[in-house]
């Protein structure tokens, strides 16, 4: 295991570019660990509709970054009180969507500083029924990222101000509000710590949990490549916002694996546009499924024929073809 030093950078666009660069370019013989702290920002899940996840006016007024990540799951708020961790490893079918494997050493490290946490639900780390962390994954097929947030001393009021959490998500978790179901790790520590001290303690705990690992500093050439990726991708409006299609039919439903929100554009009885959003974790690119159905008659039988042989669970997780078909013709929630 090699720890990648991000040199104290707090720009979320640069940190996400660093994470992706390491995933795609660093040697596959080694696993990597990355920590980073971001300036106030909203990090959007790969398959989400940005405009519908944020309070745009508030975000603009308060200069909050809005950046899309390459992993699935829901939108999260970051600030200087939030520590982000990322494990970069070889792809392993058993590890994909197995959040327990990658959260276990983090949970154990937290225990060493007196914070008794546990993994609950799909991908949340909780302390005394309060969420302190959410995790997500992305795989290239050869390498994978398993990353997450750790709310240490985040301004929790800003979470509600900046994000538009859908009522169906709140109801499904059995809580009345965003604020009521999240907490800071600092609330469970008996002595005050700065986030830099917390970072050092967590890293020390991870050293004990895993094989000894060294610290790596990127070369100037590597940093140049990371900045290029940031400018070409993570600074781009098309990546961060430009996925909101025209539509005249919307179908959405919350499943145990998360929400699936389908936007369809139907002209003269045929699907001429289709976009799928959500906070689920799938393995295959949604674009493949969307493109498959473009040009098909908006008819159950015709769509069913087109989906014959398609493994719907590869796109969403544990959702069947019949459930997906029902969603396409259901009443909006």
mmCIF file of C-alpha atoms in Angstrom:
data_model
loop_
_atom_site.group_PDB
_atom_site.id
_atom_site.type_symbol
_atom_site.label_atom_id
_atom_site.label_comp_id
_atom_site.label_asym_id
_atom_site.label_seq_id
_atom_site.Cartn_x
_atom_site.Cartn_y
_atom_site.Cartn_z
ATOM 1 C CA UNK A 1 0.000 0.000 0.000
ATOM 2 C CA UNK A 2 1.325 3.447 -0.972
ATOM 3 C CA UNK A 3 -0.042 6.656 0.533
ATOM 4 C CA UNK A 4 -0.356 9.436 -2.070
ATOM 5 C CA UNK A 5 0.395 12.876 -0.638
ATOM 6 C CA UNK A 6 -1.878 15.470 -2.249
ATOM 7 C CA UNK A 7 0.358 18.292 -0.979
ATOM 8 C CA UNK A 8 -2.479 20.073 0.830
ATOM 9 C CA UNK A 9 -4.528 20.951 -2.263
ATOM 10 C CA UNK A 10 -8.160 21.827 -1.404
ATOM 11 C CA UNK A 11 -9.628 22.462 -4.871
ATOM 12 C CA UNK A 12 -12.166 19.634 -5.360
ATOM 13 C CA UNK A 13 -11.708 19.640 -9.142
ATOM 14 C CA UNK A 14 -7.978 19.064 -8.729
ATOM 15 C CA UNK A 15 -8.405 16.413 -6.034
ATOM 16 C CA UNK A 16 -10.904 14.447 -8.126
ATOM 17 C CA UNK A 17 -8.559 14.728 -11.107
ATOM 18 C CA UNK A 18 -5.684 13.439 -8.935
ATOM 19 C CA UNK A 19 -7.808 10.505 -7.816
ATOM 20 C CA UNK A 20 -8.774 9.571 -11.386
ATOM 21 C CA UNK A 21 -5.240 10.068 -12.694
ATOM 22 C CA UNK A 22 -3.856 7.707 -10.056
ATOM 23 C CA UNK A 23 -6.582 5.172 -10.853
ATOM 24 C CA UNK A 24 -5.791 5.120 -14.564
ATOM 25 C CA UNK A 25 -2.031 5.664 -14.594
ATOM 26 C CA UNK A 26 -0.325 4.412 -11.456
ATOM 27 C CA UNK A 27 1.165 0.864 -11.536
ATOM 28 C CA UNK A 28 -1.382 -1.874 -10.905
ATOM 29 C CA UNK A 29 1.046 -3.948 -8.849
ATOM 30 C CA UNK A 30 0.398 -1.689 -5.864
ATOM 31 C CA UNK A 31 -2.653 -0.487 -3.898
ATOM 32 C CA UNK A 32 -2.903 3.200 -3.030
ATOM 33 C CA UNK A 33 -4.480 5.345 -0.328
ATOM 34 C CA UNK A 34 -5.316 9.014 -0.827
ATOM 35 C CA UNK A 35 -6.607 11.618 1.659
ATOM 36 C CA UNK A 36 -7.867 15.058 0.675
ATOM 37 C CA UNK A 37 -9.839 17.954 2.147
ATOM 38 C CA UNK A 38 -11.977 20.117 -0.162
ATOM 39 C CA UNK A 39 -13.086 23.723 -0.105
ATOM 40 C CA UNK A 40 -16.904 24.138 0.234
ATOM 41 C CA UNK A 41 -18.299 22.053 -2.598
ATOM 42 C CA UNK A 42 -21.048 19.720 -3.711
ATOM 43 C CA UNK A 43 -19.801 16.488 -5.235
ATOM 44 C CA UNK A 44 -22.406 15.020 -7.576
ATOM 45 C CA UNK A 45 -22.763 11.281 -8.215
ATOM 46 C CA UNK A 46 -21.941 10.049 -11.714
ATOM 47 C CA UNK A 47 -25.560 9.362 -12.705
ATOM 48 C CA UNK A 48 -27.293 12.316 -11.043
ATOM 49 C CA UNK A 49 -29.061 15.312 -12.573
ATOM 50 C CA UNK A 50 -27.036 18.195 -11.124
ATOM 51 C CA UNK A 51 -29.691 20.893 -11.390
ATOM 52 C CA UNK A 52 -32.152 18.831 -9.360
ATOM 53 C CA UNK A 53 -29.642 18.013 -6.595
ATOM 54 C CA UNK A 54 -28.541 21.522 -5.608
ATOM 55 C CA UNK A 55 -29.917 24.897 -4.544
ATOM 56 C CA UNK A 56 -28.425 26.722 -7.523
ATOM 57 C CA UNK A 57 -29.000 30.271 -6.274
ATOM 58 C CA UNK A 58 -27.487 29.497 -2.865
ATOM 59 C CA UNK A 59 -24.536 27.697 -4.447
ATOM 60 C CA UNK A 60 -23.739 30.641 -6.727
ATOM 61 C CA UNK A 61 -24.167 33.235 -3.974
ATOM 62 C CA UNK A 62 -21.803 31.379 -1.650
ATOM 63 C CA UNK A 63 -19.204 30.372 -4.258
ATOM 64 C CA UNK A 64 -19.649 26.651 -3.630
ATOM 65 C CA UNK A 65 -17.940 24.375 -6.161
ATOM 66 C CA UNK A 66 -20.195 21.906 -7.983
ATOM 67 C CA UNK A 67 -18.276 18.955 -9.397
ATOM 68 C CA UNK A 68 -19.334 15.555 -10.737
ATOM 69 C CA UNK A 69 -17.319 12.508 -9.645
ATOM 70 C CA UNK A 70 -16.865 9.298 -11.634
ATOM 71 C CA UNK A 71 -18.464 7.018 -9.005
ATOM 72 C CA UNK A 72 -22.173 6.430 -8.446
ATOM 73 C CA UNK A 73 -24.277 7.222 -5.398
ATOM 74 C CA UNK A 74 -25.728 10.500 -4.162
ATOM 75 C CA UNK A 75 -24.604 14.104 -3.882
ATOM 76 C CA UNK A 76 -22.522 15.063 -0.828
ATOM 77 C CA UNK A 77 -21.393 18.348 0.683
ATOM 78 C CA UNK A 78 -17.697 18.908 1.431
ATOM 79 C CA UNK A 79 -15.950 21.671 3.358
ATOM 80 C CA UNK A 80 -12.763 22.135 5.372
ATOM 81 C CA UNK A 81 -14.251 20.017 8.175
ATOM 82 C CA UNK A 82 -14.650 16.966 5.955
ATOM 83 C CA UNK A 83 -11.856 14.424 5.353
ATOM 84 C CA UNK A 84 -12.070 12.286 2.211
ATOM 85 C CA UNK A 85 -10.366 8.916 1.827
ATOM 86 C CA UNK A 86 -9.828 6.860 -1.321
ATOM 87 C CA UNK A 87 -8.513 3.304 -1.765
ATOM 88 C CA UNK A 88 -7.279 2.496 -5.280
ATOM 89 C CA UNK A 89 -6.933 -1.234 -5.905
ATOM 90 C CA UNK A 90 -7.222 -3.849 -8.617
ATOM 91 C CA UNK A 91 -10.748 -4.665 -9.753
ATOM 92 C CA UNK A 92 -12.232 -7.595 -7.903
ATOM 93 C CA UNK A 93 -15.772 -8.813 -8.563
ATOM 94 C CA UNK A 94 -16.159 -9.744 -4.894
ATOM 95 C CA UNK A 95 -15.025 -6.277 -3.810
ATOM 96 C CA UNK A 96 -17.270 -4.299 -6.167
ATOM 97 C CA UNK A 97 -20.188 -2.937 -4.142
ATOM 98 C CA UNK A 98 -18.682 -4.656 -1.094
ATOM 99 C CA UNK A 99 -18.269 -1.561 1.046
ATOM 100 C CA UNK A 100 -17.553 -3.566 4.171
ATOM 101 C CA UNK A 101 -14.099 -4.593 2.901
ATOM 102 C CA UNK A 102 -12.926 -0.999 2.478
ATOM 103 C CA UNK A 103 -14.734 0.591 5.416
ATOM 104 C CA UNK A 104 -13.562 -2.047 7.910
ATOM 105 C CA UNK A 105 -10.030 -0.613 8.322
ATOM 106 C CA UNK A 106 -11.471 2.919 8.597
ATOM 107 C CA UNK A 107 -13.983 1.796 11.238
ATOM 108 C CA UNK A 108 -11.196 0.031 13.133
ATOM 109 C CA UNK A 109 -8.971 3.128 12.970
ATOM 110 C CA UNK A 110 -11.850 5.241 14.305
ATOM 111 C CA UNK A 111 -12.252 2.783 17.182
ATOM 112 C CA UNK A 112 -8.623 3.425 18.184
ATOM 113 C CA UNK A 113 -9.500 7.071 18.903
ATOM 114 C CA UNK A 114 -12.642 6.145 20.820
ATOM 115 C CA UNK A 115 -15.251 6.426 18.050
ATOM 116 C CA UNK A 116 -17.323 3.238 17.820
ATOM 117 C CA UNK A 117 -18.709 3.176 14.280
ATOM 118 C CA UNK A 118 -20.440 0.557 12.124
ATOM 119 C CA UNK A 119 -21.418 0.068 8.488
ATOM 120 C CA UNK A 120 -25.186 0.185 7.931
ATOM 121 C CA UNK A 121 -27.448 0.243 4.886
ATOM 122 C CA UNK A 122 -25.870 0.239 1.449
ATOM 123 C CA UNK A 123 -22.811 2.328 2.134
ATOM 124 C CA UNK A 124 -23.121 4.485 5.265
ATOM 125 C CA UNK A 125 -20.888 4.522 8.355
ATOM 126 C CA UNK A 126 -22.884 5.371 11.478
ATOM 127 C CA UNK A 127 -22.127 6.249 15.090
ATOM 128 C CA UNK A 128 -25.075 5.899 17.470
ATOM 129 C CA UNK A 129 -27.477 5.865 14.493
ATOM 130 C CA UNK A 130 -26.018 9.074 13.058
ATOM 131 C CA UNK A 131 -24.352 9.073 9.650
ATOM 132 C CA UNK A 132 -20.729 10.225 9.735
ATOM 133 C CA UNK A 133 -19.645 8.857 6.360
ATOM 134 C CA UNK A 134 -20.913 7.798 2.949
ATOM 135 C CA UNK A 135 -18.939 5.703 0.479
ATOM 136 C CA UNK A 136 -18.983 4.987 -3.259
ATOM 137 C CA UNK A 137 -17.083 2.957 -5.848
ATOM 138 C CA UNK A 138 -16.009 3.078 -9.478
ATOM 139 C CA UNK A 139 -14.338 0.411 -11.590
ATOM 140 C CA UNK A 140 -12.589 0.566 -14.947
ATOM 141 C CA UNK A 141 -12.811 -3.216 -15.181
ATOM 142 C CA UNK A 142 -9.128 -3.479 -14.260
ATOM 143 C CA UNK A 143 -8.728 -0.990 -11.413
ATOM 144 C CA UNK A 144 -11.220 0.415 -8.928
ATOM 145 C CA UNK A 145 -11.737 3.293 -6.504
ATOM 146 C CA UNK A 146 -13.465 2.825 -3.162
ATOM 147 C CA UNK A 147 -13.780 6.260 -1.590
ATOM 148 C CA UNK A 148 -15.747 8.016 1.089
ATOM 149 C CA UNK A 149 -16.305 11.086 3.215
ATOM 150 C CA UNK A 150 -15.657 11.459 6.926
ATOM 151 C CA UNK A 151 -17.653 14.258 8.539
ATOM 152 C CA UNK A 152 -15.252 15.497 11.187
ATOM 153 C CA UNK A 153 -16.289 19.084 11.855
ATOM 154 C CA UNK A 154 -18.446 19.978 8.852
ATOM 155 C CA UNK A 155 -20.947 22.849 8.928
ATOM 156 C CA UNK A 156 -24.003 20.588 8.910
ATOM 157 C CA UNK A 157 -26.353 23.531 8.355
ATOM 158 C CA UNK A 158 -24.743 24.015 4.954
ATOM 159 C CA UNK A 159 -25.609 20.448 3.969
ATOM 160 C CA UNK A 160 -29.304 21.351 4.004
ATOM 161 C CA UNK A 161 -28.725 24.810 2.532
ATOM 162 C CA UNK A 162 -26.751 23.609 -0.465
ATOM 163 C CA UNK A 163 -28.401 20.274 -1.241
ATOM 164 C CA UNK A 164 -31.950 19.509 -2.317
ATOM 165 C CA UNK A 165 -32.475 16.130 -0.676
ATOM 166 C CA UNK A 166 -35.563 14.463 -2.137
ATOM 167 C CA UNK A 167 -38.354 13.659 0.278
ATOM 168 C CA UNK A 168 -38.472 10.022 -0.875
ATOM 169 C CA UNK A 169 -34.870 9.578 0.282
ATOM 170 C CA UNK A 170 -35.567 11.053 3.715
ATOM 171 C CA UNK A 171 -38.697 8.926 4.165
ATOM 172 C CA UNK A 172 -36.900 5.752 3.067
ATOM 173 C CA UNK A 173 -34.333 6.251 5.844
ATOM 174 C CA UNK A 174 -37.013 6.946 8.453
ATOM 175 C CA UNK A 175 -35.742 10.397 9.424
ATOM 176 C CA UNK A 176 -37.399 13.790 9.415
ATOM 177 C CA UNK A 177 -34.563 15.855 7.977
ATOM 178 C CA UNK A 178 -31.031 15.813 6.626
ATOM 179 C CA UNK A 179 -29.700 17.440 9.814
ATOM 180 C CA UNK A 180 -31.331 14.860 12.058
ATOM 181 C CA UNK A 181 -29.556 11.904 10.460
ATOM 182 C CA UNK A 182 -25.982 13.191 10.188
ATOM 183 C CA UNK A 183 -23.348 14.049 12.800
ATOM 184 C CA UNK A 184 -19.732 15.086 13.083
ATOM 185 C CA UNK A 185 -17.088 12.696 14.378
ATOM 186 C CA UNK A 186 -15.855 15.497 16.656
ATOM 187 C CA UNK A 187 -19.109 15.148 18.633
ATOM 188 C CA UNK A 188 -17.974 11.686 19.750
ATOM 189 C CA UNK A 189 -14.388 12.569 20.680
ATOM 190 C CA UNK A 190 -13.693 13.639 24.258
ATOM 191 C CA UNK A 191 -10.813 15.991 23.519
ATOM 192 C CA UNK A 192 -10.824 18.726 20.852
ATOM 193 C CA UNK A 193 -8.843 17.947 17.687
ATOM 194 C CA UNK A 194 -8.035 19.889 14.552
ATOM 195 C CA UNK A 195 -8.860 18.064 11.332
ATOM 196 C CA UNK A 196 -5.134 17.851 10.523
ATOM 197 C CA UNK A 197 -4.615 16.031 13.846
ATOM 198 C CA UNK A 198 -7.564 13.745 13.086
ATOM 199 C CA UNK A 199 -6.056 13.012 9.656
ATOM 200 C CA UNK A 200 -2.740 12.057 11.266
ATOM 201 C CA UNK A 201 -4.423 9.807 13.853
ATOM 202 C CA UNK A 202 -6.539 8.089 11.200
ATOM 203 C CA UNK A 203 -3.508 7.512 8.995
ATOM 204 C CA UNK A 204 -1.601 6.101 11.976
ATOM 205 C CA UNK A 205 -4.523 3.759 12.687
ATOM 206 C CA UNK A 206 -4.608 2.597 9.079
ATOM 207 C CA UNK A 207 -0.867 1.901 9.224
ATOM 208 C CA UNK A 208 -1.596 -0.546 12.052
ATOM 209 C CA UNK A 209 -4.533 -2.143 10.220
ATOM 210 C CA UNK A 210 -2.805 -2.741 6.906
ATOM 211 C CA UNK A 211 0.592 -3.769 5.588
ATOM 212 C CA UNK A 212 3.307 -1.130 6.068
ATOM 213 C CA UNK A 213 3.167 1.475 3.343
ATOM 214 C CA UNK A 214 5.250 4.348 2.069
ATOM 215 C CA UNK A 215 4.354 7.920 1.127
ATOM 216 C CA UNK A 216 4.561 8.975 -2.526
ATOM 217 C CA UNK A 217 4.952 12.523 -3.882
ATOM 218 C CA UNK A 218 3.945 13.078 -7.501
ATOM 219 C CA UNK A 219 6.577 14.312 -9.938
ATOM 220 C CA UNK A 220 6.172 17.684 -11.663
ATOM 221 C CA UNK A 221 5.266 15.834 -14.888
ATOM 222 C CA UNK A 222 2.544 13.885 -13.078
ATOM 223 C CA UNK A 223 1.127 17.052 -11.513
ATOM 224 C CA UNK A 224 1.075 18.633 -14.974
ATOM 225 C CA UNK A 225 -0.988 15.687 -16.244
ATOM 226 C CA UNK A 226 -3.364 15.961 -13.255
ATOM 227 C CA UNK A 227 -3.899 19.682 -13.958
ATOM 228 C CA UNK A 228 -4.583 18.883 -17.623
ATOM 229 C CA UNK A 229 -7.252 16.339 -16.628
ATOM 230 C CA UNK A 230 -8.795 18.904 -14.275
ATOM 231 C CA UNK A 231 -8.988 21.530 -17.023
ATOM 232 C CA UNK A 232 -10.271 19.170 -19.707
ATOM 233 C CA UNK A 233 -12.835 17.319 -17.586
ATOM 234 C CA UNK A 234 -13.526 18.548 -14.072
ATOM 235 C CA UNK A 235 -13.584 22.254 -15.011
ATOM 236 C CA UNK A 236 -15.988 21.566 -17.896
ATOM 237 C CA UNK A 237 -19.636 22.604 -17.678
ATOM 238 C CA UNK A 238 -20.589 19.661 -19.888
ATOM 239 C CA UNK A 239 -19.204 17.204 -17.327
ATOM 240 C CA UNK A 240 -20.560 18.911 -14.219
ATOM 241 C CA UNK A 241 -23.935 20.180 -15.489
ATOM 242 C CA UNK A 242 -24.532 19.259 -19.107
ATOM 243 C CA UNK A 243 -26.444 16.051 -18.675
ATOM 244 C CA UNK A 244 -29.952 17.445 -18.311
ATOM 245 C CA UNK A 245 -31.977 16.368 -21.361
ATOM 246 C CA UNK A 246 -35.228 17.567 -22.843
ATOM 247 C CA UNK A 247 -38.028 15.257 -21.749
ATOM 248 C CA UNK A 248 -41.779 15.020 -21.785
ATOM 249 C CA UNK A 249 -42.205 11.982 -19.511
ATOM 250 C CA UNK A 250 -40.626 11.400 -16.122
ATOM 251 C CA UNK A 251 -40.728 8.172 -14.153
ATOM 252 C CA UNK A 252 -39.027 7.781 -10.774
ATOM 253 C CA UNK A 253 -39.070 5.255 -7.967
ATOM 254 C CA UNK A 254 -36.960 4.486 -4.911
ATOM 255 C CA UNK A 255 -35.749 0.899 -4.714
ATOM 256 C CA UNK A 256 -33.639 -0.702 -1.961
ATOM 257 C CA UNK A 257 -30.582 -0.014 -4.161
ATOM 258 C CA UNK A 258 -31.442 3.701 -4.463
ATOM 259 C CA UNK A 259 -33.567 5.970 -6.628
ATOM 260 C CA UNK A 260 -33.923 5.457 -10.377
ATOM 261 C CA UNK A 261 -35.223 8.493 -12.267
ATOM 262 C CA UNK A 262 -35.958 8.062 -15.976
ATOM 263 C CA UNK A 263 -36.554 10.962 -18.395
ATOM 264 C CA UNK A 264 -38.062 10.051 -21.746
ATOM 265 C CA UNK A 265 -38.672 12.127 -24.846
ATOM 266 C CA UNK A 266 -41.310 10.536 -27.028
ATOM 267 C CA UNK A 267 -42.161 11.799 -30.513
ATOM 268 C CA UNK A 268 -44.776 10.170 -32.725
ATOM 269 C CA UNK A 269 -44.775 7.118 -30.459
ATOM 270 C CA UNK A 270 -41.014 6.523 -30.561
ATOM 271 C CA UNK A 271 -38.310 7.129 -27.957
ATOM 272 C CA UNK A 272 -36.151 9.904 -29.379
ATOM 273 C CA UNK A 273 -34.443 10.738 -26.082
ATOM 274 C CA UNK A 274 -33.739 8.853 -22.873
ATOM 275 C CA UNK A 275 -31.693 9.751 -19.800
ATOM 276 C CA UNK A 276 -31.426 7.820 -16.554
ATOM 277 C CA UNK A 277 -30.436 9.450 -13.260
ATOM 278 C CA UNK A 278 -30.104 8.127 -9.716
ATOM 279 C CA UNK A 279 -27.967 7.416 -6.668
ATOM 280 C CA UNK A 280 -27.592 3.687 -7.291
ATOM 281 C CA UNK A 281 -24.337 1.792 -7.878
ATOM 282 C CA UNK A 282 -24.110 0.017 -11.217
ATOM 283 C CA UNK A 283 -21.248 -1.695 -13.038
ATOM 284 C CA UNK A 284 -22.025 -0.910 -16.686
ATOM 285 C CA UNK A 285 -22.195 2.567 -18.306
ATOM 286 C CA UNK A 286 -25.796 3.802 -18.417
ATOM 287 C CA UNK A 287 -25.155 5.235 -21.888
ATOM 288 C CA UNK A 288 -25.176 1.675 -23.280
ATOM 289 C CA UNK A 289 -28.697 1.040 -21.981
ATOM 290 C CA UNK A 290 -29.943 4.489 -23.002
ATOM 291 C CA UNK A 291 -28.606 4.155 -26.547
ATOM 292 C CA UNK A 292 -30.098 0.669 -26.875
ATOM 293 C CA UNK A 293 -33.630 2.037 -26.422
ATOM 294 C CA UNK A 294 -33.368 5.156 -28.613
ATOM 295 C CA UNK A 295 -35.527 4.742 -31.701
ATOM 296 C CA UNK A 296 -37.652 1.998 -30.158
ATOM 297 C CA UNK A 297 -41.439 2.343 -30.160
ATOM 298 C CA UNK A 298 -42.680 3.459 -26.719
ATOM 299 C CA UNK A 299 -44.529 0.204 -26.266
ATOM 300 C CA UNK A 300 -44.117 -2.398 -23.536
ATOM 301 C CA UNK A 301 -43.817 -5.311 -25.922
ATOM 302 C CA UNK A 302 -41.298 -3.554 -28.187
ATOM 303 C CA UNK A 303 -39.142 -2.387 -25.289
ATOM 304 C CA UNK A 304 -39.350 -5.840 -23.691
ATOM 305 C CA UNK A 305 -38.032 -7.393 -26.910
ATOM 306 C CA UNK A 306 -35.170 -4.901 -26.988
ATOM 307 C CA UNK A 307 -34.230 -5.711 -23.403
ATOM 308 C CA UNK A 308 -34.274 -9.460 -23.988
ATOM 309 C CA UNK A 309 -30.891 -10.803 -22.907
ATOM 310 C CA UNK A 310 -29.841 -7.538 -21.231
ATOM 311 C CA UNK A 311 -28.664 -7.895 -17.632
ATOM 312 C CA UNK A 312 -30.470 -4.958 -16.046
ATOM 313 C CA UNK A 313 -28.800 -5.625 -12.693
ATOM 314 C CA UNK A 314 -25.442 -4.717 -14.259
ATOM 315 C CA UNK A 315 -26.689 -1.145 -14.636
ATOM 316 C CA UNK A 316 -28.505 -0.646 -11.324
ATOM 317 C CA UNK A 317 -27.696 -3.423 -8.890
ATOM 318 C CA UNK A 318 -30.473 -5.660 -7.576
ATOM 319 C CA UNK A 319 -33.289 -4.529 -9.912
ATOM 320 C CA UNK A 320 -35.011 -6.951 -12.274
ATOM 321 C CA UNK A 321 -36.000 -6.359 -15.894
ATOM 322 C CA UNK A 322 -39.673 -6.546 -14.937
ATOM 323 C CA UNK A 323 -39.178 -3.877 -12.242
ATOM 324 C CA UNK A 324 -37.402 -1.642 -14.734
ATOM 325 C CA UNK A 325 -40.176 -2.182 -17.283
ATOM 326 C CA UNK A 326 -42.774 -1.317 -14.641
ATOM 327 C CA UNK A 327 -40.855 1.859 -13.827
ATOM 328 C CA UNK A 328 -40.978 3.011 -17.461
ATOM 329 C CA UNK A 329 -44.780 2.956 -17.324
ATOM 330 C CA UNK A 330 -45.410 3.795 -13.676
ATOM 331 C CA UNK A 331 -46.869 6.892 -12.061
ATOM 332 C CA UNK A 332 -44.247 9.329 -10.786
ATOM 333 C CA UNK A 333 -43.598 9.286 -7.047
#
